[in-house]
PDB file of C-alpha atoms and ligand atoms in Angstrom:
ATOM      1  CA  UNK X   1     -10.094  23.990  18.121  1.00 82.00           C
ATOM      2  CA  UNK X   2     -12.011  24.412  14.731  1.00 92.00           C
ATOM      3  CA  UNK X   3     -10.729  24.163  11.914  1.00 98.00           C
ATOM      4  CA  UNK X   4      -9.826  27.468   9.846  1.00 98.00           C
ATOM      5  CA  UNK X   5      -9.834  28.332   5.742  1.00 98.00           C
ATOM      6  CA  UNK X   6      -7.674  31.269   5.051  1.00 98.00           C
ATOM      7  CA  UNK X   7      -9.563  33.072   1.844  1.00 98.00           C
ATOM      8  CA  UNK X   8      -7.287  35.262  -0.094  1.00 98.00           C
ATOM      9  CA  UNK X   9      -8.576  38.212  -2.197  1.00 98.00           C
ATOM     10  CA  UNK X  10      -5.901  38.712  -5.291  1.00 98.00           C
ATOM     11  CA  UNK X  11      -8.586  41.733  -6.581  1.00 98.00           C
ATOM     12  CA  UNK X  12      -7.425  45.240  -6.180  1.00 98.00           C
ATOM     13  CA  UNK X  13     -10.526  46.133  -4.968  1.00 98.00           C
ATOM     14  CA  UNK X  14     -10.970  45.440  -1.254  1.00 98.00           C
ATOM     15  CA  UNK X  15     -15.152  44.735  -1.351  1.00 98.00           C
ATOM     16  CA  UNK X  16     -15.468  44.270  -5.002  1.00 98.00           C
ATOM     17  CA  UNK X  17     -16.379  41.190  -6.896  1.00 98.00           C
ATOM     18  CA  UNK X  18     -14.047  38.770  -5.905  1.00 98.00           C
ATOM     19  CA  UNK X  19     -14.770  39.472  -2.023  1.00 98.00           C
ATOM     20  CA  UNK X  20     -18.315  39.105  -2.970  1.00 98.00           C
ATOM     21  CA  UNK X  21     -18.228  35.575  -4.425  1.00 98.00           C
ATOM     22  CA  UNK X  22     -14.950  34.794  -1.414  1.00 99.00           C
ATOM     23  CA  UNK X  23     -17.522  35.960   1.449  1.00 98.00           C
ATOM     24  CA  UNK X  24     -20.092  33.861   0.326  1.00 98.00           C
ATOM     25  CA  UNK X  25     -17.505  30.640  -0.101  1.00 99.00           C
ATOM     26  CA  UNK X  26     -17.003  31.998   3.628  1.00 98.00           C
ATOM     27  CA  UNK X  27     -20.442  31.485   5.066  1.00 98.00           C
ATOM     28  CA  UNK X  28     -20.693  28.501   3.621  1.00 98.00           C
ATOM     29  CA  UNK X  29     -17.844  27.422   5.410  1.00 98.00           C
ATOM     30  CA  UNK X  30     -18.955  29.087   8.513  1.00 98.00           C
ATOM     31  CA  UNK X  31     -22.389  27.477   8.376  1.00 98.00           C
ATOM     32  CA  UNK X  32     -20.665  24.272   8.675  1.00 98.00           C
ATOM     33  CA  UNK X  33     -18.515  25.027  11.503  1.00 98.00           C
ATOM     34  CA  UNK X  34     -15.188  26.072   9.872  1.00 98.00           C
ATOM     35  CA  UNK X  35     -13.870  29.313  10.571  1.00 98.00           C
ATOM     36  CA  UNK X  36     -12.267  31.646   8.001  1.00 98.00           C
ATOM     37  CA  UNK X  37     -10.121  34.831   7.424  1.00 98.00           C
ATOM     38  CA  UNK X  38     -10.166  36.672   3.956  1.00 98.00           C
ATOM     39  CA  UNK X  39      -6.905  38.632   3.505  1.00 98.00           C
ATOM     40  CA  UNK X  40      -6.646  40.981   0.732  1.00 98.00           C
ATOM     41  CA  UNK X  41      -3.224  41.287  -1.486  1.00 98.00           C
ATOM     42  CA  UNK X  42      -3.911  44.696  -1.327  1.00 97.00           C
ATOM     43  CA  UNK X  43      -3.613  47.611  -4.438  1.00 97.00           C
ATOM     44  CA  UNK X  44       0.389  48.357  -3.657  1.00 96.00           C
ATOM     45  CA  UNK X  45       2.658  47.269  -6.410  1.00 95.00           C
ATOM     46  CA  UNK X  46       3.825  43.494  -5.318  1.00 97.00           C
ATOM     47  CA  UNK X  47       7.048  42.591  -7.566  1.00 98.00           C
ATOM     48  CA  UNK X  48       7.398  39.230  -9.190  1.00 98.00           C
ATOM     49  CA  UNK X  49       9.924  36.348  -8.352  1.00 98.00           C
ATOM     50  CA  UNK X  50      13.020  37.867  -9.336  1.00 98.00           C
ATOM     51  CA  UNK X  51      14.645  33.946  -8.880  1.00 97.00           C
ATOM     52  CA  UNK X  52      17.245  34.931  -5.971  1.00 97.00           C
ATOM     53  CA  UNK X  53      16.779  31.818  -4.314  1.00 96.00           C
ATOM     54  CA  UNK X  54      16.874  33.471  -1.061  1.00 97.00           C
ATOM     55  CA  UNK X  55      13.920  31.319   0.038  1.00 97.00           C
ATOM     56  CA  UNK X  56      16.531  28.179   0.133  1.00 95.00           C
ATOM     57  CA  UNK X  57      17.944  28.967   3.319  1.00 95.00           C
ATOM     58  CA  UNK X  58      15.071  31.980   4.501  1.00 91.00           C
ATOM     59  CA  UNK X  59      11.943  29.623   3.729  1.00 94.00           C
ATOM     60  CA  UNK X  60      10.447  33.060   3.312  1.00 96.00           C
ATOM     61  CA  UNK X  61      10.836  35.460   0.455  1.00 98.00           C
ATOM     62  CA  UNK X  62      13.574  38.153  -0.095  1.00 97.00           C
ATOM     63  CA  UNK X  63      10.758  40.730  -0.458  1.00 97.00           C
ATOM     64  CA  UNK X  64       9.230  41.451   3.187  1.00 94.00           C
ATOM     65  CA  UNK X  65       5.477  41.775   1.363  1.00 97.00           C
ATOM     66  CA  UNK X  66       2.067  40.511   1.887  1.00 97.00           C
ATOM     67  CA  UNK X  67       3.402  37.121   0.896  1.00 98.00           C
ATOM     68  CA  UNK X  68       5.878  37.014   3.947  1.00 98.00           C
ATOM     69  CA  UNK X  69       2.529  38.268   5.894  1.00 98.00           C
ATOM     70  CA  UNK X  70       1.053  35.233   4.196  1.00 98.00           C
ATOM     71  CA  UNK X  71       3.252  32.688   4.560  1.00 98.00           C
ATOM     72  CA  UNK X  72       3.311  33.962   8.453  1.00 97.00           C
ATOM     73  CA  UNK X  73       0.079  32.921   8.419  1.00 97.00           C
ATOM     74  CA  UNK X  74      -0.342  29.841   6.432  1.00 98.00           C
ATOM     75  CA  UNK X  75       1.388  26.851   8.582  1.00 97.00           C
ATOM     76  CA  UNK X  76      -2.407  27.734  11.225  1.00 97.00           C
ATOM     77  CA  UNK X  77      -5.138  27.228   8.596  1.00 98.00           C
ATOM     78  CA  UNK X  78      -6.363  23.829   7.045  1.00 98.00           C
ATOM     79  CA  UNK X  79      -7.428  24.951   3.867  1.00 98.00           C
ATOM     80  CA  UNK X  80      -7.267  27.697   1.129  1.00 99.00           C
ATOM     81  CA  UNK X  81      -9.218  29.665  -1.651  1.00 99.00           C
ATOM     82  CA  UNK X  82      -7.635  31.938  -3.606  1.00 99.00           C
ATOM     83  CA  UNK X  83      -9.816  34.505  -5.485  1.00 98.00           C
ATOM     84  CA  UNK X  84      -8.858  36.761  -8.700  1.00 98.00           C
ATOM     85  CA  UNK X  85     -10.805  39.099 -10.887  1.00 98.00           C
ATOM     86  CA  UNK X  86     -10.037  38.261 -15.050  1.00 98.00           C
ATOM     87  CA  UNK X  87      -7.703  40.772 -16.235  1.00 98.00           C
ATOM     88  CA  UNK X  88      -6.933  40.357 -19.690  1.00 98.00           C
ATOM     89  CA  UNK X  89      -8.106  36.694 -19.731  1.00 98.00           C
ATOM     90  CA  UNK X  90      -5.940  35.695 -16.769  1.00 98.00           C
ATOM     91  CA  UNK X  91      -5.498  35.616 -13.009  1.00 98.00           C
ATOM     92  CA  UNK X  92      -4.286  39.418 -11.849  1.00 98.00           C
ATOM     93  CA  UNK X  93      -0.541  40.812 -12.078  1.00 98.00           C
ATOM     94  CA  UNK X  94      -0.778  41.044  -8.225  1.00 98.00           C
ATOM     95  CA  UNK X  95      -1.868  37.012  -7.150  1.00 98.00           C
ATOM     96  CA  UNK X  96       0.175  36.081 -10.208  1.00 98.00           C
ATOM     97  CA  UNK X  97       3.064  37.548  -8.938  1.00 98.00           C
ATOM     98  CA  UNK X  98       2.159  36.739  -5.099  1.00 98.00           C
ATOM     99  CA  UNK X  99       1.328  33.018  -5.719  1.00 98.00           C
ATOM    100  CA  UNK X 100       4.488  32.439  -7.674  1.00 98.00           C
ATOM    101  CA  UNK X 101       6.567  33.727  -4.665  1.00 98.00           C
ATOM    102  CA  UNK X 102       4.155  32.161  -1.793  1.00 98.00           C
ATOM    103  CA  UNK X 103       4.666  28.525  -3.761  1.00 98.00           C
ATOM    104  CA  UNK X 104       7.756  28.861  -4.837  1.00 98.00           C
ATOM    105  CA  UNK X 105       9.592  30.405  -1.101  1.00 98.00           C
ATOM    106  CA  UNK X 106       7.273  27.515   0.136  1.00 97.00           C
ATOM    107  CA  UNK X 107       8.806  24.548  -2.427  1.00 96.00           C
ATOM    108  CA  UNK X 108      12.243  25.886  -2.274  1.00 95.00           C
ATOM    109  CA  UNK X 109      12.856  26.543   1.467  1.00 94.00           C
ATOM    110  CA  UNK X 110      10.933  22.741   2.365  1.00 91.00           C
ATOM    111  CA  UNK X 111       8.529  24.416   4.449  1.00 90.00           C
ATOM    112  CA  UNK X 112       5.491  22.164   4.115  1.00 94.00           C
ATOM    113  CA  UNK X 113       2.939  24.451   5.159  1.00 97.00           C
ATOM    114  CA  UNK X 114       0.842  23.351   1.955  1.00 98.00           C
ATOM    115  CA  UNK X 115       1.051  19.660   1.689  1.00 97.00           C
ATOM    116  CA  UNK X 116      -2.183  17.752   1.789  1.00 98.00           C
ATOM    117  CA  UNK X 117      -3.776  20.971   2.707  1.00 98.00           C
ATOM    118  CA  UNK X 118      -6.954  21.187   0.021  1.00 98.00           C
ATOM    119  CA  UNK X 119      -6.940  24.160  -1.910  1.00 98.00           C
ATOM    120  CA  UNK X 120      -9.840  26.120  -4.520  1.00 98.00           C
ATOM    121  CA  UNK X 121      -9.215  29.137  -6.908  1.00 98.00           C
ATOM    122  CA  UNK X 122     -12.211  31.435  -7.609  1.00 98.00           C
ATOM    123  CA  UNK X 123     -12.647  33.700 -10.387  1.00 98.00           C
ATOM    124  CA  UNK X 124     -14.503  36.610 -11.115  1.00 98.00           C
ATOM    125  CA  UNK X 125     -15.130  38.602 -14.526  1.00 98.00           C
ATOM    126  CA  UNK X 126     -17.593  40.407 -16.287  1.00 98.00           C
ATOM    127  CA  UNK X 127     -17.926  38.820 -19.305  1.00 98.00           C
ATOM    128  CA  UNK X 128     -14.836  36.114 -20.365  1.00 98.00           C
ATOM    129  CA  UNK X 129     -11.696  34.512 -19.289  1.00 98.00           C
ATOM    130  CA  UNK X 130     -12.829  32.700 -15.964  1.00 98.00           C
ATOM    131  CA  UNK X 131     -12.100  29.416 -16.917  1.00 98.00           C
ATOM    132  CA  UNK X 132      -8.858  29.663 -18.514  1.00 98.00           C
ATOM    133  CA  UNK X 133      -8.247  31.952 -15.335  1.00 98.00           C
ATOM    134  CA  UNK X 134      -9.350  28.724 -13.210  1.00 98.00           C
ATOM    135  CA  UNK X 135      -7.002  26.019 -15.014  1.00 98.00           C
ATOM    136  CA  UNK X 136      -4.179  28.965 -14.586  1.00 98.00           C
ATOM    137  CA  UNK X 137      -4.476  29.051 -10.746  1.00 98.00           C
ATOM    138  CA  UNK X 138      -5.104  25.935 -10.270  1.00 98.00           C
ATOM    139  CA  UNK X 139      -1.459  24.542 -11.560  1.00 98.00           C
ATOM    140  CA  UNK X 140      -0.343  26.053  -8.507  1.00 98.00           C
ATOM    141  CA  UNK X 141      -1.873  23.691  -6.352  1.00 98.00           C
ATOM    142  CA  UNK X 142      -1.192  20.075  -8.679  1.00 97.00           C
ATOM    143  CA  UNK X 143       2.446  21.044  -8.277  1.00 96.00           C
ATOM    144  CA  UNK X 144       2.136  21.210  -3.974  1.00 97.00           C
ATOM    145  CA  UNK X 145       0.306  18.280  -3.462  1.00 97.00           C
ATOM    146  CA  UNK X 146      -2.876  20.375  -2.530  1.00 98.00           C
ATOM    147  CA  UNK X 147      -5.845  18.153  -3.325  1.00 98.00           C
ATOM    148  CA  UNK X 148      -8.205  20.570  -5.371  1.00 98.00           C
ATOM    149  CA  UNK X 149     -11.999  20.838  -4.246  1.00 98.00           C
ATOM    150  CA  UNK X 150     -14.296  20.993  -7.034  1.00 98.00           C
ATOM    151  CA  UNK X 151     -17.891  22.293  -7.145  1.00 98.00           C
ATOM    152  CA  UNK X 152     -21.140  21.979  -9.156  1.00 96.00           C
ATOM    153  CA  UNK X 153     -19.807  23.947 -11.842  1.00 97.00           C
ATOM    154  CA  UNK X 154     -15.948  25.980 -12.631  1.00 97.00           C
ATOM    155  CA  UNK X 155     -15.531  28.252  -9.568  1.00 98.00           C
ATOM    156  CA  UNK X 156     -17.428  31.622 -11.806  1.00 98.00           C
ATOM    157  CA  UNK X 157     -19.214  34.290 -10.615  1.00 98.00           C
ATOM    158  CA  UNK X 158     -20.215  37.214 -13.877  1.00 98.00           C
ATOM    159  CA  UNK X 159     -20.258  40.965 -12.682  1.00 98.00           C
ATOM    160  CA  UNK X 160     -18.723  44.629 -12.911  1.00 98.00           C
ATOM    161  CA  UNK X 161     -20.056  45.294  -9.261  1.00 98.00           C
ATOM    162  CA  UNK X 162     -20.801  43.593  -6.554  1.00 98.00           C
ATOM    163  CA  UNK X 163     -24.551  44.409  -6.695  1.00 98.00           C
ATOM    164  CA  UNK X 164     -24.423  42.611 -10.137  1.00 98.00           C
ATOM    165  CA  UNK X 165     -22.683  39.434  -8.523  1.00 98.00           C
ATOM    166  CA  UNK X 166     -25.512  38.960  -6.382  1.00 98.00           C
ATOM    167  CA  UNK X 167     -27.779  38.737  -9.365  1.00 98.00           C
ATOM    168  CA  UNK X 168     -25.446  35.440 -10.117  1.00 98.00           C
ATOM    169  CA  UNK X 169     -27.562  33.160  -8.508  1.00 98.00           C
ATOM    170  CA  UNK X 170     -26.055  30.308 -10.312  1.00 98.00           C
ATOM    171  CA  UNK X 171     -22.673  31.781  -9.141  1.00 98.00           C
ATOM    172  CA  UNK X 172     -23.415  32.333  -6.105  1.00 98.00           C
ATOM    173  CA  UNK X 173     -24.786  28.435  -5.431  1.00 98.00           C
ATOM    174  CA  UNK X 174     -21.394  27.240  -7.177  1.00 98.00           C
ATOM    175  CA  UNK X 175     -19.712  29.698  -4.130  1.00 98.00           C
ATOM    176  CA  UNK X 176     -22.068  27.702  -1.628  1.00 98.00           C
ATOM    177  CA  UNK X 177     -21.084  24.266  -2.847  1.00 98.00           C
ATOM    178  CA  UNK X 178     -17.502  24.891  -2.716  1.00 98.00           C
ATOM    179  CA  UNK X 179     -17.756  25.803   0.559  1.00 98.00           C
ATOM    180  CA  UNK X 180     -19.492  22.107   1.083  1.00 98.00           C
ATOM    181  CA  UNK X 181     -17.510  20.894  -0.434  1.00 98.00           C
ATOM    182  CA  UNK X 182     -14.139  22.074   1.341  1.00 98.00           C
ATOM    183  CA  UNK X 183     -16.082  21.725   4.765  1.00 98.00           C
ATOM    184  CA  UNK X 184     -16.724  17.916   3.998  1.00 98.00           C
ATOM    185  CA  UNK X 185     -13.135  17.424   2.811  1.00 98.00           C
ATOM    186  CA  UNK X 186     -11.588  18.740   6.064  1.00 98.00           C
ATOM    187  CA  UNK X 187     -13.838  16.763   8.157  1.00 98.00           C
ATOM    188  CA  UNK X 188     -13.039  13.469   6.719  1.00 98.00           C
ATOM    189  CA  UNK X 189      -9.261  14.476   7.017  1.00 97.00           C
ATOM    190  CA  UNK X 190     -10.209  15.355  10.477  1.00 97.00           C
ATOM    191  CA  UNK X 191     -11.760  11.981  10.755  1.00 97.00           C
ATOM    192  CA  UNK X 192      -9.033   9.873   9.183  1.00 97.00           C
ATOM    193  CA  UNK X 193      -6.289  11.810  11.232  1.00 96.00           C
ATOM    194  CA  UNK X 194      -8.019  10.022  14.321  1.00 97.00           C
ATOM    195  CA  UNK X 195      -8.177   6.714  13.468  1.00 98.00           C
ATOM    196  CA  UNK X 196      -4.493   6.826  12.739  1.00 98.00           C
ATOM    197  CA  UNK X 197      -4.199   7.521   9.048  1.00 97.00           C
ATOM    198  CA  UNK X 198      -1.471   9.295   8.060  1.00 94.00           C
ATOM    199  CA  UNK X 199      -0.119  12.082   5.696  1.00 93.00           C
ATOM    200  CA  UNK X 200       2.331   9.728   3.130  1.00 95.00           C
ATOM    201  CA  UNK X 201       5.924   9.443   3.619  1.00 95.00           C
ATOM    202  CA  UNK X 202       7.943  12.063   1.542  1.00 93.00           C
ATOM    203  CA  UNK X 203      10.732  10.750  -0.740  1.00 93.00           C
ATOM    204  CA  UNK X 204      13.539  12.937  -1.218  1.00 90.00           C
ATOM    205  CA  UNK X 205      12.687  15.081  -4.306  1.00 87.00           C
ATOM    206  CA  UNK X 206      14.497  13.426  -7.548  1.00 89.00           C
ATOM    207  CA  UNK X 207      15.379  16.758  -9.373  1.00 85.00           C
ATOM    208  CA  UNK X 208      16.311  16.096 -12.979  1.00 88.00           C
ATOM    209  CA  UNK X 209      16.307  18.376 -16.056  1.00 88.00           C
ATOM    210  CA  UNK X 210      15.210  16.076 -18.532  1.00 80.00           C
ATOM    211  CA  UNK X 211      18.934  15.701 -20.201  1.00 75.00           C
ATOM    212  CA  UNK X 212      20.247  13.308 -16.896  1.00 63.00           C
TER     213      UNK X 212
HETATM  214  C1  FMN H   1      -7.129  45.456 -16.334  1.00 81.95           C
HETATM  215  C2  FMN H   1      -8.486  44.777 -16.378  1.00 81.95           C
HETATM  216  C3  FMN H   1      -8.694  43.772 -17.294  1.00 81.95           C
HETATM  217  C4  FMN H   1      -9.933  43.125 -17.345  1.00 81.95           C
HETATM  218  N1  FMN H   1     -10.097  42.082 -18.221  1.00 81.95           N
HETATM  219  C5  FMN H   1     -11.266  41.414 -18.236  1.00 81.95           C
HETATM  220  C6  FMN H   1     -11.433  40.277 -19.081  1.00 81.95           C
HETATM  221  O1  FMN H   1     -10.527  39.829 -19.773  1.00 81.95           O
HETATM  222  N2  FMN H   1     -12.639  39.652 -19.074  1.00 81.95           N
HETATM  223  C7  FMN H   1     -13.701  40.112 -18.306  1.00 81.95           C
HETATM  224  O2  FMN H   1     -14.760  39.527 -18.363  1.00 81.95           O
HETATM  225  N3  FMN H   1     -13.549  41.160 -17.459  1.00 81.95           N
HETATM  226  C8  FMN H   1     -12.373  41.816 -17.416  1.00 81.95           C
HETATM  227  N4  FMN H   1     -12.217  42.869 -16.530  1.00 81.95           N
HETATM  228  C9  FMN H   1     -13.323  43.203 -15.606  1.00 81.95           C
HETATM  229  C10 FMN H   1     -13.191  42.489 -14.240  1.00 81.95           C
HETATM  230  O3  FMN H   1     -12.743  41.182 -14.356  1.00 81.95           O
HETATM  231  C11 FMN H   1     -14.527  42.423 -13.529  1.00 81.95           C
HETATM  232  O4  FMN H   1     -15.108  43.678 -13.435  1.00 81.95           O
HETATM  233  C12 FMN H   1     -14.376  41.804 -12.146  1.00 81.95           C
HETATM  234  O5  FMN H   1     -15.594  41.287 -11.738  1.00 81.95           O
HETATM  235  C13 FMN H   1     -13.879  42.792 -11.113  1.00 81.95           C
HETATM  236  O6  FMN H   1     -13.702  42.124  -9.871  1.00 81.95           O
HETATM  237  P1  FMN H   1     -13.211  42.928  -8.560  1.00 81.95           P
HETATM  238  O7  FMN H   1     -14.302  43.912  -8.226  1.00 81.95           O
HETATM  239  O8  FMN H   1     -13.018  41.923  -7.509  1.00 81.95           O
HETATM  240  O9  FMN H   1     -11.934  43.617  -8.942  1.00 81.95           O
HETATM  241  C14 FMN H   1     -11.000  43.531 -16.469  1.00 81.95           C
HETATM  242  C15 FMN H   1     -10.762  44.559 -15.554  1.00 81.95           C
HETATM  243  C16 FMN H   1      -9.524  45.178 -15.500  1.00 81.95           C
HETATM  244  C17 FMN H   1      -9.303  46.285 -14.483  1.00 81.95           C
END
């Protein structure tokens, strides 16, 4: 069975920007024999963690969203991108407040479906922001043991349309080399899976609040 990359779009626009630079990260993947799914978050409101801790014993979240759709999903595909337009300098309300419930249901109810499983965040604005946008995203993935994939440049591409993302050709390349990039990664995890080498042991998490 191939291998799959599940692309998120975290843009309220279904075909906008973001998709633009995420579908070419696609067929880059696709050229090398990977296949892929974007899902978009959608333009519905999407609440933030509200910190019930429901996702202790449901290893889902309390809100029955895109991110339980998500999270549905997640435990088939080898790899992920998540993609955001800059809004106000950062990553969007809507994959702000969907990857802090995806990471956190994931973390808190032990479900695993991340670990080991490497991971890229692309931006999109039309002027400023992307790479603050970039190291904001990316903290996400340093925190679940999701081994980032870098390209030839910070994961950009510059536009207010998609028309004017295809004029990024330097963008656009960066978008191709990720998509390398990730293939190459997965196939040498494919590759060390059958000789025998392992995902590490987990400890038991040591939990401590800095005062004990
Ligand atoms: C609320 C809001 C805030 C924005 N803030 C920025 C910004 O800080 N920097 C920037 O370059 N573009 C900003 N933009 C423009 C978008 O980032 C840009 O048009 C992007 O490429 C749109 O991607 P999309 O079509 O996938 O939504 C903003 C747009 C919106 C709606």
């Amino acid at each position: 069975m191939n291998m799959k990359v599940l692309l998120t779009n975290g843009s309220p626009h279904k075909e906008g920007c973001t998709y633009t630079a995420l579908s070419e990260v696609a067929a880059s993947l696709n050229k090398q024999g990977i296949d892929t799914d974007i899902l978009w978050i959608g333009n519905k409101a999407l609440s933030g963690c509200i910190a019930c801790k429901k996702c202790v014993e449901k290893n889902q979240c309390v809100f029955d969203d895109k991110v339980n759709e998500f999270l549905n999903m997640a435990e088939d595909y080898d790899g992920f991108v998540f993609g955001t337009p800059v809004h106000w300098g950062g990553a969007s309300g809507s994959i702000t407040s969907f990857m802090d419930r995806v990471f956190y249901a994931d973390l808190c109810g032990g479900g695993n479906r991340f670990l080991l499983k490497p991971a890229a965040v692309v931006t999109s604005a039309r002027r400023a922001g992307t790479t603050a946008t970039w190291d904001q995203l990316n903290k996400y993935f340093g925190l679940m043991q999701m081994p980032i994939i870098a390209s030839r440049y910070w994961n950009m591409v510059h536009g207010a349309t998609p028309e004017q993302v295809k004029q990024d050709l330097e963008g656009l390349q960066v978008m191709r080399v990720l998509g390398n990039n990730m293939a190459y990664f997965l196939r040498c995890k494919e590759a060390a899976e059958k000789m025998g080498i392992e995902i590490p042991e987990q400890e038991p998490m040591v939990f401590t609040n800095f005062i004990r």
